[in-house]
Amino acid sequence: MVLVALAVAAGAVFYLARDRGATEASQVRSGDCLADIPDSSRVLYVKSVSCDQPHKGEVFAVLPLPDGDFPGDAAVVKYADKCAPALAEYAPDANSESGVQLFVLYPTADSWQRGDRSVTCIATSKNSRTGKIG
């Protein structure tokens, strides 16, 4: 069973130091691996690494939200419920792996105004891993 830990994590209330390998959080794609999982509720950059390098997260789905006005936090969180079934499709054996959790990046009202329109689903593990889960 996957333990689901949702985190509001998008926008730019503050800027994280941008270093080599940093990618805008709204620009990651399915199959990207992340060196670490953000520990903030507002994330602008994440550190991408090759999946054969030690990493703590793997993006397995990027779910676009419909255009238009910001639908509200509750609607965005509800949309994030699609991440668990997407993980089962991406990596059917992930549900049986202990320690695999779900981390979700999604837009806030502020980041929506800057064009952030996607829910990003990330499989995480407490300890670093190498290779893909899928």
mmCIF file of C-alpha atoms in Angstrom:
data_model
loop_
_atom_site.group_PDB
_atom_site.id
_atom_site.type_symbol
_atom_site.label_atom_id
_atom_site.label_comp_id
_atom_site.label_asym_id
_atom_site.label_seq_id
_atom_site.Cartn_x
_atom_site.Cartn_y
_atom_site.Cartn_z
ATOM 1 C CA MET A 1 0.000 0.000 0.000
ATOM 2 C CA VAL A 2 1.281 3.468 -0.845
ATOM 3 C CA LEU A 3 1.231 5.970 1.968
ATOM 4 C CA VAL A 4 -0.091 9.177 0.484
ATOM 5 C CA ALA A 5 1.435 12.411 1.712
ATOM 6 C CA LEU A 6 0.056 15.416 -0.114
ATOM 7 C CA ALA A 7 1.873 18.688 0.085
ATOM 8 C CA VAL A 8 0.907 22.055 -1.259
ATOM 9 C CA ALA A 9 4.022 22.854 -3.165
ATOM 10 C CA ALA A 10 3.987 25.390 -5.941
ATOM 11 C CA GLY A 11 4.330 29.081 -6.310
ATOM 12 C CA ALA A 12 7.019 31.538 -5.420
ATOM 13 C CA VAL A 13 6.508 32.964 -1.967
ATOM 14 C CA PHE A 14 10.284 32.745 -1.624
ATOM 15 C CA TYR A 15 13.032 31.660 -3.950
ATOM 16 C CA LEU A 16 15.206 28.655 -3.284
ATOM 17 C CA ALA A 17 18.839 29.028 -4.252
ATOM 18 C CA ARG A 18 19.187 28.052 -7.866
ATOM 19 C CA ASP A 19 22.210 25.851 -8.445
ATOM 20 C CA ARG A 20 23.459 23.515 -11.124
ATOM 21 C CA GLY A 21 20.785 20.970 -11.965
ATOM 22 C CA ALA A 22 17.967 23.153 -10.650
ATOM 23 C CA THR A 23 14.786 23.056 -12.681
ATOM 24 C CA GLU A 24 11.672 25.136 -12.304
ATOM 25 C CA ALA A 25 9.219 22.951 -10.412
ATOM 26 C CA SER A 26 6.524 23.620 -13.016
ATOM 27 C CA GLN A 27 8.839 22.344 -15.793
ATOM 28 C CA VAL A 28 9.556 18.780 -14.594
ATOM 29 C CA ARG A 29 8.186 15.944 -16.718
ATOM 30 C CA SER A 30 7.188 12.330 -16.220
ATOM 31 C CA GLY A 31 10.298 10.190 -15.846
ATOM 32 C CA ASP A 32 12.419 12.983 -14.293
ATOM 33 C CA CYS A 33 14.228 12.114 -11.061
ATOM 34 C CA LEU A 34 14.756 14.560 -8.202
ATOM 35 C CA ALA A 35 17.767 14.563 -5.899
ATOM 36 C CA ASP A 36 15.670 15.576 -2.900
ATOM 37 C CA ILE A 37 12.054 16.156 -2.032
ATOM 38 C CA PRO A 38 11.262 19.761 -1.106
ATOM 39 C CA ASP A 39 10.561 20.348 2.571
ATOM 40 C CA SER A 40 8.663 23.569 1.985
ATOM 41 C CA SER A 41 5.038 24.176 1.165
ATOM 42 C CA ARG A 42 6.088 26.595 -1.595
ATOM 43 C CA VAL A 43 8.497 25.319 -4.223
ATOM 44 C CA LEU A 44 9.966 27.194 -7.157
ATOM 45 C CA TYR A 45 12.956 25.000 -8.071
ATOM 46 C CA VAL A 46 13.806 21.321 -7.685
ATOM 47 C CA LYS A 47 17.132 19.635 -8.328
ATOM 48 C CA SER A 48 16.882 17.183 -11.222
ATOM 49 C CA VAL A 49 19.382 14.353 -11.548
ATOM 50 C CA SER A 50 19.846 11.423 -13.865
ATOM 51 C CA CYS A 51 17.800 8.481 -12.589
ATOM 52 C CA ASP A 52 20.933 6.314 -12.446
ATOM 53 C CA GLN A 53 22.259 8.736 -9.793
ATOM 54 C CA PRO A 54 21.034 8.539 -6.175
ATOM 55 C CA HIS A 55 17.683 10.318 -5.889
ATOM 56 C CA LYS A 56 14.697 10.509 -3.567
ATOM 57 C CA GLY A 57 11.898 11.198 -6.026
ATOM 58 C CA GLU A 58 10.678 10.247 -9.482
ATOM 59 C CA VAL A 59 8.033 12.183 -11.384
ATOM 60 C CA PHE A 60 5.561 9.648 -12.732
ATOM 61 C CA ALA A 61 2.737 11.880 -13.982
ATOM 62 C CA VAL A 62 2.096 15.508 -14.867
ATOM 63 C CA LEU A 63 -1.649 16.086 -15.018
ATOM 64 C CA PRO A 64 -2.732 19.278 -16.785
ATOM 65 C CA LEU A 65 -5.635 21.166 -15.245
ATOM 66 C CA PRO A 66 -8.208 22.833 -17.503
ATOM 67 C CA ASP A 67 -7.454 26.426 -18.491
ATOM 68 C CA GLY A 68 -9.583 29.220 -17.164
ATOM 69 C CA ASP A 69 -9.833 30.861 -13.786
ATOM 70 C CA PHE A 70 -8.111 29.267 -10.780
ATOM 71 C CA PRO A 71 -10.587 26.555 -9.665
ATOM 72 C CA GLY A 72 -9.768 26.959 -5.952
ATOM 73 C CA ASP A 73 -7.557 24.991 -3.584
ATOM 74 C CA ALA A 74 -10.186 22.333 -2.854
ATOM 75 C CA ALA A 75 -10.687 21.547 -6.555
ATOM 76 C CA VAL A 76 -6.936 21.345 -7.145
ATOM 77 C CA VAL A 77 -6.463 18.996 -4.173
ATOM 78 C CA LYS A 78 -9.338 16.830 -5.470
ATOM 79 C CA TYR A 79 -7.639 16.701 -8.886
ATOM 80 C CA ALA A 80 -4.471 15.494 -7.145
ATOM 81 C CA ASP A 81 -6.398 12.337 -6.160
ATOM 82 C CA LYS A 82 -5.632 11.124 -9.707
ATOM 83 C CA CYS A 83 -1.983 10.610 -8.705
ATOM 84 C CA ALA A 84 -2.490 7.292 -6.871
ATOM 85 C CA PRO A 85 -4.117 5.531 -9.864
ATOM 86 C CA ALA A 86 -1.471 7.070 -12.149
ATOM 87 C CA LEU A 87 1.284 5.527 -9.989
ATOM 88 C CA ALA A 88 -0.343 2.097 -10.264
ATOM 89 C CA GLU A 89 -0.323 2.483 -14.058
ATOM 90 C CA TYR A 90 3.259 3.831 -14.256
ATOM 91 C CA ALA A 91 4.804 1.309 -11.850
ATOM 92 C CA PRO A 92 2.402 -1.502 -10.907
ATOM 93 C CA ASP A 93 4.867 -2.962 -8.379
ATOM 94 C CA ALA A 94 5.370 0.364 -6.544
ATOM 95 C CA ASN A 95 2.392 -0.376 -4.295
ATOM 96 C CA SER A 96 4.190 -3.404 -2.880
ATOM 97 C CA GLU A 97 7.468 -1.553 -2.237
ATOM 98 C CA SER A 98 7.768 -0.429 1.354
ATOM 99 C CA GLY A 99 8.764 3.155 1.835
ATOM 100 C CA VAL A 100 7.336 4.454 -1.452
ATOM 101 C CA GLN A 101 5.197 7.514 -0.791
ATOM 102 C CA LEU A 102 3.390 10.042 -2.902
ATOM 103 C CA PHE A 103 4.354 13.718 -3.029
ATOM 104 C CA VAL A 104 2.305 16.146 -5.089
ATOM 105 C CA LEU A 105 3.200 19.578 -6.447
ATOM 106 C CA TYR A 106 0.225 21.643 -7.518
ATOM 107 C CA PRO A 107 -0.626 25.221 -8.392
ATOM 108 C CA THR A 108 -1.677 27.902 -5.955
ATOM 109 C CA ALA A 109 -3.717 30.956 -6.868
ATOM 110 C CA ASP A 110 -0.430 32.898 -7.187
ATOM 111 C CA SER A 111 1.365 30.373 -9.397
ATOM 112 C CA TRP A 112 -1.796 29.953 -11.525
ATOM 113 C CA GLN A 113 -1.463 33.614 -12.531
ATOM 114 C CA ARG A 114 2.037 32.815 -13.844
ATOM 115 C CA GLY A 115 0.757 29.931 -15.985
ATOM 116 C CA ASP A 116 1.196 26.966 -13.598
ATOM 117 C CA ARG A 117 -1.592 24.606 -14.684
ATOM 118 C CA SER A 118 -0.366 21.110 -13.742
ATOM 119 C CA VAL A 119 -0.506 18.685 -10.853
ATOM 120 C CA THR A 120 2.866 16.912 -10.654
ATOM 121 C CA CYS A 121 2.860 13.440 -9.083
ATOM 122 C CA ILE A 122 6.141 12.240 -7.552
ATOM 123 C CA ALA A 123 6.964 8.832 -6.056
ATOM 124 C CA THR A 124 9.332 9.325 -3.139
ATOM 125 C CA SER A 125 11.424 7.119 -0.930
ATOM 126 C CA LYS A 126 12.937 7.909 2.447
ATOM 127 C CA ASN A 127 16.338 6.621 1.387
ATOM 128 C CA SER A 128 18.007 7.501 -1.895
ATOM 129 C CA ARG A 129 17.635 4.995 -4.701
ATOM 130 C CA THR A 130 19.127 4.513 -8.147
ATOM 131 C CA GLY A 131 17.187 3.481 -11.224
ATOM 132 C CA LYS A 132 13.557 4.010 -12.088
ATOM 133 C CA ILE A 133 10.605 2.621 -10.184
ATOM 134 C CA GLY A 134 8.708 2.000 -13.403
#
